[in-house]
């Protein structure tokens, strides 16, 4: 998972027209939702206007370089869904108890995420909060009172809580010692189905490839530092550095895995690669 900002597209962007239409339609539908007599009427409005969030799929995919926002995968996490981070019609707590959904956010682009349907089906309408956290049930409520259990790729701090190991498993980052934050990682991996076997296999392969480049970089760098006339070694370690930097880029599949692999070495000679990626 990487942080993805949901700032609106600029007016000159090719996605601005779609965004503007959706934004206008969302405001019209919110008026209808507020006026609806009951929950069933609101659900009918939401169901009959599902194309609203679907029309922003291409823009949302462009923000993540055609990757799932949760898994960072392009093809092994199945087809793309426009997922509602806060469920639109009903929301389940940790024990599966049903609560009213966030119907007023059904057409709010700030609640949209791209998710492979392998993860989206497992997540379903679950949206647990921390025990004692106040659940917001009306459009005028302040969502800052909520403390969600599920990690959110649109929250700049959440992706930093996650890391990976050489087996391709998603784990808590080494600096995360708070029990609640550790539980958020564990639960998010389960609920988003981030231990899906083909996804773990892809991560494992990316880790191995990155590790091979790291070893090659360090070996050739040591050779060159021992003999500055060895220009072959100089070109070789620079090539390995380019390979690593490429794997770290936001448009690369599972780039957070490559970053975790690099950090796992704790080698100061590699820090410059992180800074320049």
PDB file of C-alpha atoms in Angstrom:
ATOM      1  CA  UNK A   1       0.000   0.000   0.000  1.00  0.00           C
ATOM      2  CA  UNK A   2       1.188   3.503  -0.885  1.00  0.00           C
ATOM      3  CA  UNK A   3      -0.344   6.849   0.007  1.00  0.00           C
ATOM      4  CA  UNK A   4      -2.627   8.179  -2.761  1.00  0.00           C
ATOM      5  CA  UNK A   5      -3.980  11.715  -2.628  1.00  0.00           C
ATOM      6  CA  UNK A   6      -7.551  12.313  -3.774  1.00  0.00           C
ATOM      7  CA  UNK A   7      -7.040  15.949  -4.699  1.00  0.00           C
ATOM      8  CA  UNK A   8      -9.418  16.924  -7.554  1.00  0.00           C
ATOM      9  CA  UNK A   9      -7.877  16.955 -11.057  1.00  0.00           C
ATOM     10  CA  UNK A  10      -6.739  20.307 -12.431  1.00  0.00           C
ATOM     11  CA  UNK A  11      -8.987  22.043 -14.953  1.00  0.00           C
ATOM     12  CA  UNK A  12      -6.594  21.260 -17.815  1.00  0.00           C
ATOM     13  CA  UNK A  13      -6.546  17.542 -16.928  1.00  0.00           C
ATOM     14  CA  UNK A  14      -8.262  15.114 -19.294  1.00  0.00           C
ATOM     15  CA  UNK A  15     -10.189  13.784 -16.266  1.00  0.00           C
ATOM     16  CA  UNK A  16     -11.538  17.177 -15.148  1.00  0.00           C
ATOM     17  CA  UNK A  17     -14.722  16.982 -17.223  1.00  0.00           C
ATOM     18  CA  UNK A  18     -15.682  13.578 -15.779  1.00  0.00           C
ATOM     19  CA  UNK A  19     -14.911  14.773 -12.267  1.00  0.00           C
ATOM     20  CA  UNK A  20     -17.002  17.943 -12.720  1.00  0.00           C
ATOM     21  CA  UNK A  21     -19.994  15.980 -13.991  1.00  0.00           C
ATOM     22  CA  UNK A  22     -19.765  13.502 -11.116  1.00  0.00           C
ATOM     23  CA  UNK A  23     -19.351  16.273  -8.565  1.00  0.00           C
ATOM     24  CA  UNK A  24     -22.455  18.043  -9.875  1.00  0.00           C
ATOM     25  CA  UNK A  25     -24.473  14.816  -9.987  1.00  0.00           C
ATOM     26  CA  UNK A  26     -23.311  13.854  -6.483  1.00  0.00           C
ATOM     27  CA  UNK A  27     -24.622  17.120  -5.056  1.00  0.00           C
ATOM     28  CA  UNK A  28     -27.997  16.579  -6.755  1.00  0.00           C
ATOM     29  CA  UNK A  29     -28.217  13.023  -5.422  1.00  0.00           C
ATOM     30  CA  UNK A  30     -27.255  14.087  -1.914  1.00  0.00           C
ATOM     31  CA  UNK A  31     -30.311  16.371  -1.919  1.00  0.00           C
ATOM     32  CA  UNK A  32     -32.445  13.370  -2.904  1.00  0.00           C
ATOM     33  CA  UNK A  33     -30.856  11.178  -0.235  1.00  0.00           C
ATOM     34  CA  UNK A  34     -31.482  13.756   2.466  1.00  0.00           C
ATOM     35  CA  UNK A  35     -35.141  13.997   1.413  1.00  0.00           C
ATOM     36  CA  UNK A  36     -35.668  10.228   1.232  1.00  0.00           C
ATOM     37  CA  UNK A  37     -38.264   9.040   3.780  1.00  0.00           C
ATOM     38  CA  UNK A  38     -36.326   5.982   5.008  1.00  0.00           C
ATOM     39  CA  UNK A  39     -33.261   3.765   4.573  1.00  0.00           C
ATOM     40  CA  UNK A  40     -34.885   1.590   1.907  1.00  0.00           C
ATOM     41  CA  UNK A  41     -35.616   4.639  -0.242  1.00  0.00           C
ATOM     42  CA  UNK A  42     -32.013   5.785   0.142  1.00  0.00           C
ATOM     43  CA  UNK A  43     -30.757   2.337  -0.917  1.00  0.00           C
ATOM     44  CA  UNK A  44     -32.912   2.489  -4.067  1.00  0.00           C
ATOM     45  CA  UNK A  45     -31.402   5.872  -4.974  1.00  0.00           C
ATOM     46  CA  UNK A  46     -27.883   4.540  -4.425  1.00  0.00           C
ATOM     47  CA  UNK A  47     -28.457   1.317  -6.382  1.00  0.00           C
ATOM     48  CA  UNK A  48     -30.012   3.098  -9.356  1.00  0.00           C
ATOM     49  CA  UNK A  49     -27.074   5.499  -9.661  1.00  0.00           C
ATOM     50  CA  UNK A  50     -24.075   3.140  -9.377  1.00  0.00           C
ATOM     51  CA  UNK A  51     -22.736   4.427 -12.697  1.00  0.00           C
ATOM     52  CA  UNK A  52     -21.791   7.675 -10.919  1.00  0.00           C
ATOM     53  CA  UNK A  53     -18.758   6.216  -9.148  1.00  0.00           C
ATOM     54  CA  UNK A  54     -18.031   3.918 -12.087  1.00  0.00           C
ATOM     55  CA  UNK A  55     -17.522   6.952 -14.331  1.00  0.00           C
ATOM     56  CA  UNK A  56     -14.511   7.976 -12.228  1.00  0.00           C
ATOM     57  CA  UNK A  57     -12.773   4.598 -12.457  1.00  0.00           C
ATOM     58  CA  UNK A  58     -10.257   5.700 -15.100  1.00  0.00           C
ATOM     59  CA  UNK A  59      -9.241   8.767 -13.096  1.00  0.00           C
ATOM     60  CA  UNK A  60      -8.912   6.733  -9.896  1.00  0.00           C
ATOM     61  CA  UNK A  61      -6.802   4.157 -11.727  1.00  0.00           C
ATOM     62  CA  UNK A  62      -4.618   6.910 -13.161  1.00  0.00           C
ATOM     63  CA  UNK A  63      -3.889   8.136  -9.625  1.00  0.00           C
ATOM     64  CA  UNK A  64      -2.442   4.713  -8.765  1.00  0.00           C
ATOM     65  CA  UNK A  65      -0.733   4.019 -12.121  1.00  0.00           C
ATOM     66  CA  UNK A  66      -3.337   1.343 -12.940  1.00  0.00           C
ATOM     67  CA  UNK A  67      -2.814  -0.489  -9.662  1.00  0.00           C
ATOM     68  CA  UNK A  68      -5.123  -1.608  -6.868  1.00  0.00           C
ATOM     69  CA  UNK A  69      -4.844   0.947  -4.058  1.00  0.00           C
ATOM     70  CA  UNK A  70      -4.659  -1.744  -1.390  1.00  0.00           C
ATOM     71  CA  UNK A  71      -2.506  -4.496  -2.907  1.00  0.00           C
ATOM     72  CA  UNK A  72      -0.457  -2.447  -5.441  1.00  0.00           C
ATOM     73  CA  UNK A  73      -1.063  -5.295  -7.896  1.00  0.00           C
ATOM     74  CA  UNK A  74      -2.017  -4.832 -11.542  1.00  0.00           C
ATOM     75  CA  UNK A  75      -3.286  -8.220 -12.624  1.00  0.00           C
ATOM     76  CA  UNK A  76      -3.271 -10.930  -9.929  1.00  0.00           C
ATOM     77  CA  UNK A  77      -5.913  -9.294  -7.722  1.00  0.00           C
ATOM     78  CA  UNK A  78      -8.641  -9.643 -10.412  1.00  0.00           C
ATOM     79  CA  UNK A  79     -10.848  -6.941 -11.968  1.00  0.00           C
ATOM     80  CA  UNK A  80     -11.032  -3.393 -10.611  1.00  0.00           C
ATOM     81  CA  UNK A  81     -13.921  -2.183  -8.481  1.00  0.00           C
ATOM     82  CA  UNK A  82     -14.580   1.351  -7.328  1.00  0.00           C
ATOM     83  CA  UNK A  83     -14.701   0.569  -3.626  1.00  0.00           C
ATOM     84  CA  UNK A  84     -16.353   2.790  -1.013  1.00  0.00           C
ATOM     85  CA  UNK A  85     -13.985   3.050   1.949  1.00  0.00           C
ATOM     86  CA  UNK A  86     -16.942   3.859   4.191  1.00  0.00           C
ATOM     87  CA  UNK A  87     -19.764   1.474   3.116  1.00  0.00           C
ATOM     88  CA  UNK A  88     -22.672   3.276   1.500  1.00  0.00           C
ATOM     89  CA  UNK A  89     -25.762   1.255   2.537  1.00  0.00           C
ATOM     90  CA  UNK A  90     -24.843  -0.617   5.714  1.00  0.00           C
ATOM     91  CA  UNK A  91     -21.709  -1.022   7.831  1.00  0.00           C
ATOM     92  CA  UNK A  92     -20.663  -4.058   9.870  1.00  0.00           C
ATOM     93  CA  UNK A  93     -18.699  -3.845  13.089  1.00  0.00           C
ATOM     94  CA  UNK A  94     -15.978  -6.248  14.206  1.00  0.00           C
ATOM     95  CA  UNK A  95     -18.496  -8.901  15.275  1.00  0.00           C
ATOM     96  CA  UNK A  96     -20.562  -8.512  12.104  1.00  0.00           C
ATOM     97  CA  UNK A  97     -23.297  -6.414  13.692  1.00  0.00           C
ATOM     98  CA  UNK A  98     -25.147  -4.186  11.203  1.00  0.00           C
ATOM     99  CA  UNK A  99     -25.193  -0.382  11.391  1.00  0.00           C
ATOM    100  CA  UNK A 100     -26.515   2.265   9.035  1.00  0.00           C
ATOM    101  CA  UNK A 101     -24.176   2.930   6.142  1.00  0.00           C
ATOM    102  CA  UNK A 102     -22.648   6.243   5.132  1.00  0.00           C
ATOM    103  CA  UNK A 103     -25.342   6.926   2.541  1.00  0.00           C
ATOM    104  CA  UNK A 104     -24.413  10.599   2.233  1.00  0.00           C
ATOM    105  CA  UNK A 105     -20.952   9.533   0.995  1.00  0.00           C
ATOM    106  CA  UNK A 106     -22.267   7.142  -1.676  1.00  0.00           C
ATOM    107  CA  UNK A 107     -21.449   9.613  -4.462  1.00  0.00           C
ATOM    108  CA  UNK A 108     -18.633  11.528  -2.767  1.00  0.00           C
ATOM    109  CA  UNK A 109     -15.428  10.911  -4.752  1.00  0.00           C
ATOM    110  CA  UNK A 110     -13.406  11.363  -1.548  1.00  0.00           C
ATOM    111  CA  UNK A 111     -14.858   8.040  -0.397  1.00  0.00           C
ATOM    112  CA  UNK A 112     -13.843   6.179  -3.592  1.00  0.00           C
ATOM    113  CA  UNK A 113     -10.875   3.804  -3.796  1.00  0.00           C
ATOM    114  CA  UNK A 114      -9.770   1.343  -6.506  1.00  0.00           C
ATOM    115  CA  UNK A 115      -9.678  -2.238  -5.267  1.00  0.00           C
ATOM    116  CA  UNK A 116      -9.274  -5.578  -7.001  1.00  0.00           C
ATOM    117  CA  UNK A 117     -12.487  -7.519  -6.477  1.00  0.00           C
ATOM    118  CA  UNK A 118     -10.595 -10.296  -4.665  1.00  0.00           C
ATOM    119  CA  UNK A 119     -10.108  -7.809  -1.841  1.00  0.00           C
ATOM    120  CA  UNK A 120     -13.359  -5.922  -2.296  1.00  0.00           C
ATOM    121  CA  UNK A 121     -15.495  -9.065  -1.952  1.00  0.00           C
ATOM    122  CA  UNK A 122     -13.709 -10.043   1.266  1.00  0.00           C
ATOM    123  CA  UNK A 123     -14.010  -6.533   2.695  1.00  0.00           C
ATOM    124  CA  UNK A 124     -17.697  -6.275   1.813  1.00  0.00           C
ATOM    125  CA  UNK A 125     -19.523  -3.859   4.100  1.00  0.00           C
ATOM    126  CA  UNK A 126     -17.239  -4.301   7.109  1.00  0.00           C
ATOM    127  CA  UNK A 127     -16.165  -1.033   8.680  1.00  0.00           C
ATOM    128  CA  UNK A 128     -15.276  -1.594  12.343  1.00  0.00           C
ATOM    129  CA  UNK A 129     -14.258   1.242  14.637  1.00  0.00           C
ATOM    130  CA  UNK A 130     -12.062   1.251  17.711  1.00  0.00           C
ATOM    131  CA  UNK A 131     -13.979   0.289  20.834  1.00  0.00           C
ATOM    132  CA  UNK A 132     -15.448   3.436  22.350  1.00  0.00           C
ATOM    133  CA  UNK A 133     -15.131   5.353  19.093  1.00  0.00           C
ATOM    134  CA  UNK A 134     -18.248   7.263  18.084  1.00  0.00           C
ATOM    135  CA  UNK A 135     -19.860   6.083  14.836  1.00  0.00           C
ATOM    136  CA  UNK A 136     -21.183   8.921  12.678  1.00  0.00           C
ATOM    137  CA  UNK A 137     -24.690   8.235  11.340  1.00  0.00           C
ATOM    138  CA  UNK A 138     -25.714  11.492   9.680  1.00  0.00           C
ATOM    139  CA  UNK A 139     -24.236  13.817   7.043  1.00  0.00           C
ATOM    140  CA  UNK A 140     -23.641  16.690   9.453  1.00  0.00           C
ATOM    141  CA  UNK A 141     -21.572  14.534  11.806  1.00  0.00           C
ATOM    142  CA  UNK A 142     -17.812  15.004  12.156  1.00  0.00           C
ATOM    143  CA  UNK A 143     -15.944  11.948  10.849  1.00  0.00           C
ATOM    144  CA  UNK A 144     -12.899  12.924  12.880  1.00  0.00           C
ATOM    145  CA  UNK A 145     -14.648  11.352  15.878  1.00  0.00           C
ATOM    146  CA  UNK A 146     -14.299   7.938  14.202  1.00  0.00           C
ATOM    147  CA  UNK A 147     -11.202   5.786  14.649  1.00  0.00           C
ATOM    148  CA  UNK A 148     -11.468   3.189  11.819  1.00  0.00           C
ATOM    149  CA  UNK A 149      -9.882  -0.211  12.149  1.00  0.00           C
ATOM    150  CA  UNK A 150      -9.295  -0.594   8.405  1.00  0.00           C
ATOM    151  CA  UNK A 151      -6.230   1.096   6.956  1.00  0.00           C
ATOM    152  CA  UNK A 152      -6.860   3.657   4.227  1.00  0.00           C
ATOM    153  CA  UNK A 153      -4.506   4.336   1.282  1.00  0.00           C
ATOM    154  CA  UNK A 154      -5.834   7.911   1.194  1.00  0.00           C
ATOM    155  CA  UNK A 155      -4.536   8.511   4.743  1.00  0.00           C
ATOM    156  CA  UNK A 156      -0.917   9.626   4.476  1.00  0.00           C
ATOM    157  CA  UNK A 157       0.056   7.849   7.708  1.00  0.00           C
ATOM    158  CA  UNK A 158      -1.677   4.490   7.223  1.00  0.00           C
ATOM    159  CA  UNK A 159       0.491   2.903   4.479  1.00  0.00           C
ATOM    160  CA  UNK A 160       3.588   3.574   6.612  1.00  0.00           C
ATOM    161  CA  UNK A 161       2.284   1.129   9.208  1.00  0.00           C
ATOM    162  CA  UNK A 162       2.714  -1.786   6.776  1.00  0.00           C
ATOM    163  CA  UNK A 163       5.783  -3.626   5.578  1.00  0.00           C
ATOM    164  CA  UNK A 164       6.648  -7.021   4.033  1.00  0.00           C
ATOM    165  CA  UNK A 165       8.920  -9.992   4.595  1.00  0.00           C
ATOM    166  CA  UNK A 166      10.847 -12.137   2.132  1.00  0.00           C
ATOM    167  CA  UNK A 167       7.956 -14.622   1.910  1.00  0.00           C
ATOM    168  CA  UNK A 168       5.703 -11.942   0.450  1.00  0.00           C
ATOM    169  CA  UNK A 169       3.609 -11.608   3.586  1.00  0.00           C
ATOM    170  CA  UNK A 170       2.330  -8.187   4.622  1.00  0.00           C
ATOM    171  CA  UNK A 171       3.310  -7.366   8.232  1.00  0.00           C
ATOM    172  CA  UNK A 172       3.499  -4.447  10.639  1.00  0.00           C
ATOM    173  CA  UNK A 173       6.419  -2.104  10.108  1.00  0.00           C
ATOM    174  CA  UNK A 174       9.292  -2.572  12.560  1.00  0.00           C
ATOM    175  CA  UNK A 175       8.674   0.731  14.330  1.00  0.00           C
ATOM    176  CA  UNK A 176       4.992  -0.068  15.042  1.00  0.00           C
ATOM    177  CA  UNK A 177       4.747  -1.100  18.691  1.00  0.00           C
ATOM    178  CA  UNK A 178       1.298   0.223  19.557  1.00  0.00           C
ATOM    179  CA  UNK A 179      -1.123  -2.710  19.944  1.00  0.00           C
ATOM    180  CA  UNK A 180      -3.992  -0.872  18.243  1.00  0.00           C
ATOM    181  CA  UNK A 181      -1.896   0.004  15.194  1.00  0.00           C
ATOM    182  CA  UNK A 182      -0.582  -3.572  15.000  1.00  0.00           C
ATOM    183  CA  UNK A 183      -4.167  -4.833  15.138  1.00  0.00           C
ATOM    184  CA  UNK A 184      -5.141  -2.416  12.362  1.00  0.00           C
ATOM    185  CA  UNK A 185      -2.450  -3.931  10.130  1.00  0.00           C
ATOM    186  CA  UNK A 186      -3.383  -7.536  10.982  1.00  0.00           C
ATOM    187  CA  UNK A 187      -7.093  -6.933  10.497  1.00  0.00           C
ATOM    188  CA  UNK A 188      -6.603  -4.993   7.246  1.00  0.00           C
ATOM    189  CA  UNK A 189      -4.496  -7.800   5.788  1.00  0.00           C
ATOM    190  CA  UNK A 190      -7.290 -10.248   6.627  1.00  0.00           C
ATOM    191  CA  UNK A 191     -10.230  -8.087   5.601  1.00  0.00           C
ATOM    192  CA  UNK A 192      -8.711  -6.827   2.327  1.00  0.00           C
ATOM    193  CA  UNK A 193      -7.501 -10.399   1.580  1.00  0.00           C
ATOM    194  CA  UNK A 194      -3.922  -9.171   1.238  1.00  0.00           C
ATOM    195  CA  UNK A 195      -2.571 -12.654   2.004  1.00  0.00           C
ATOM    196  CA  UNK A 196      -4.168 -13.901  -1.246  1.00  0.00           C
ATOM    197  CA  UNK A 197      -1.686 -16.619  -2.412  1.00  0.00           C
ATOM    198  CA  UNK A 198      -1.060 -15.308  -5.979  1.00  0.00           C
ATOM    199  CA  UNK A 199      -0.445 -11.846  -4.533  1.00  0.00           C
ATOM    200  CA  UNK A 200       2.028 -13.206  -1.981  1.00  0.00           C
ATOM    201  CA  UNK A 201       3.799 -15.134  -4.739  1.00  0.00           C
ATOM    202  CA  UNK A 202       4.170 -11.949  -6.781  1.00  0.00           C
ATOM    203  CA  UNK A 203       5.567 -10.064  -3.783  1.00  0.00           C
ATOM    204  CA  UNK A 204       8.030 -12.874  -3.066  1.00  0.00           C
ATOM    205  CA  UNK A 205       9.338 -12.721  -6.626  1.00  0.00           C
ATOM    206  CA  UNK A 206       9.701  -8.930  -6.450  1.00  0.00           C
ATOM    207  CA  UNK A 207      11.596  -9.239  -3.159  1.00  0.00           C
ATOM    208  CA  UNK A 208      13.953 -11.834  -4.676  1.00  0.00           C
ATOM    209  CA  UNK A 209      14.587  -9.665  -7.737  1.00  0.00           C
ATOM    210  CA  UNK A 210      15.252  -6.613  -5.603  1.00  0.00           C
ATOM    211  CA  UNK A 211      17.549  -8.596  -3.297  1.00  0.00           C
ATOM    212  CA  UNK A 212      19.582  -9.838  -6.258  1.00  0.00           C
ATOM    213  CA  UNK A 213      20.025  -6.262  -7.440  1.00  0.00           C
ATOM    214  CA  UNK A 214      21.011  -5.146  -3.932  1.00  0.00           C
ATOM    215  CA  UNK A 215      23.657  -7.863  -3.632  1.00  0.00           C
ATOM    216  CA  UNK A 216      24.980  -7.031  -7.082  1.00  0.00           C
ATOM    217  CA  UNK A 217      25.083  -3.334  -6.246  1.00  0.00           C
ATOM    218  CA  UNK A 218      26.973  -3.831  -2.976  1.00  0.00           C
ATOM    219  CA  UNK A 219      29.467  -6.291  -4.497  1.00  0.00           C
ATOM    220  CA  UNK A 220      30.277  -4.103  -7.496  1.00  0.00           C
ATOM    221  CA  UNK A 221      30.421  -0.994  -5.322  1.00  0.00           C
ATOM    222  CA  UNK A 222      32.949  -2.664  -2.989  1.00  0.00           C
ATOM    223  CA  UNK A 223      35.011  -3.759  -5.983  1.00  0.00           C
ATOM    224  CA  UNK A 224      35.088  -0.239  -7.396  1.00  0.00           C
ATOM    225  CA  UNK A 225      35.901   1.364  -4.043  1.00  0.00           C
ATOM    226  CA  UNK A 226      38.869  -1.012  -3.724  1.00  0.00           C
ATOM    227  CA  UNK A 227      40.103  -0.158  -7.220  1.00  0.00           C
ATOM    228  CA  UNK A 228      38.896   3.161  -8.668  1.00  0.00           C
ATOM    229  CA  UNK A 229      40.410   2.256 -12.035  1.00  0.00           C
ATOM    230  CA  UNK A 230      37.889  -0.577 -12.423  1.00  0.00           C
ATOM    231  CA  UNK A 231      35.370   1.243 -14.602  1.00  0.00           C
ATOM    232  CA  UNK A 232      33.567  -2.015 -15.396  1.00  0.00           C
ATOM    233  CA  UNK A 233      32.605  -2.344 -11.736  1.00  0.00           C
ATOM    234  CA  UNK A 234      31.582   1.330 -11.731  1.00  0.00           C
ATOM    235  CA  UNK A 235      29.186   0.821 -14.635  1.00  0.00           C
ATOM    236  CA  UNK A 236      27.920  -2.413 -13.062  1.00  0.00           C
ATOM    237  CA  UNK A 237      26.982  -0.924  -9.681  1.00  0.00           C
ATOM    238  CA  UNK A 238      25.338   2.047 -11.398  1.00  0.00           C
ATOM    239  CA  UNK A 239      23.242  -0.320 -13.505  1.00  0.00           C
ATOM    240  CA  UNK A 240      22.115  -2.191 -10.379  1.00  0.00           C
ATOM    241  CA  UNK A 241      21.270   1.132  -8.738  1.00  0.00           C
ATOM    242  CA  UNK A 242      19.089   2.061 -11.721  1.00  0.00           C
ATOM    243  CA  UNK A 243      17.293  -1.274 -11.463  1.00  0.00           C
ATOM    244  CA  UNK A 244      16.564  -0.709  -7.768  1.00  0.00           C
ATOM    245  CA  UNK A 245      15.390   2.865  -8.301  1.00  0.00           C
ATOM    246  CA  UNK A 246      13.011   1.645 -11.008  1.00  0.00           C
ATOM    247  CA  UNK A 247      11.507  -0.954  -8.657  1.00  0.00           C
ATOM    248  CA  UNK A 248      10.908   1.777  -6.060  1.00  0.00           C
ATOM    249  CA  UNK A 249       8.938   4.055  -8.377  1.00  0.00           C
ATOM    250  CA  UNK A 250       5.230   4.613  -7.711  1.00  0.00           C
ATOM    251  CA  UNK A 251       4.237   3.261 -11.135  1.00  0.00           C
ATOM    252  CA  UNK A 252       5.862  -0.121 -10.465  1.00  0.00           C
ATOM    253  CA  UNK A 253       3.885  -3.070  -9.179  1.00  0.00           C
ATOM    254  CA  UNK A 254       4.332  -3.715  -5.451  1.00  0.00           C
ATOM    255  CA  UNK A 255       6.911  -0.932  -5.151  1.00  0.00           C
ATOM    256  CA  UNK A 256       6.391  -0.920  -1.375  1.00  0.00           C
ATOM    257  CA  UNK A 257       7.790  -4.473  -1.316  1.00  0.00           C
ATOM    258  CA  UNK A 258      10.997  -3.315  -2.981  1.00  0.00           C
ATOM    259  CA  UNK A 259      11.232  -0.497  -0.447  1.00  0.00           C
ATOM    260  CA  UNK A 260      10.780  -2.952   2.437  1.00  0.00           C
ATOM    261  CA  UNK A 261      13.466  -5.195   0.949  1.00  0.00           C
ATOM    262  CA  UNK A 262      15.891  -2.283   0.719  1.00  0.00           C
ATOM    263  CA  UNK A 263      15.172  -1.129   4.277  1.00  0.00           C
ATOM    264  CA  UNK A 264      15.629  -4.654   5.632  1.00  0.00           C
ATOM    265  CA  UNK A 265      19.361  -4.474   4.868  1.00  0.00           C
ATOM    266  CA  UNK A 266      19.860  -1.490   7.230  1.00  0.00           C
ATOM    267  CA  UNK A 267      22.881  -0.696   5.038  1.00  0.00           C
ATOM    268  CA  UNK A 268      23.672   3.065   4.946  1.00  0.00           C
ATOM    269  CA  UNK A 269      25.126   2.687   1.444  1.00  0.00           C
ATOM    270  CA  UNK A 270      21.600   2.090   0.163  1.00  0.00           C
ATOM    271  CA  UNK A 271      19.934   5.121   1.752  1.00  0.00           C
ATOM    272  CA  UNK A 272      20.728   7.342  -1.219  1.00  0.00           C
ATOM    273  CA  UNK A 273      18.721   5.022  -3.479  1.00  0.00           C
ATOM    274  CA  UNK A 274      15.656   5.498  -1.277  1.00  0.00           C
ATOM    275  CA  UNK A 275      16.020   9.254  -1.341  1.00  0.00           C
ATOM    276  CA  UNK A 276      16.369   9.473  -5.102  1.00  0.00           C
ATOM    277  CA  UNK A 277      13.558   7.038  -6.015  1.00  0.00           C
TER     278      UNK A 277
END
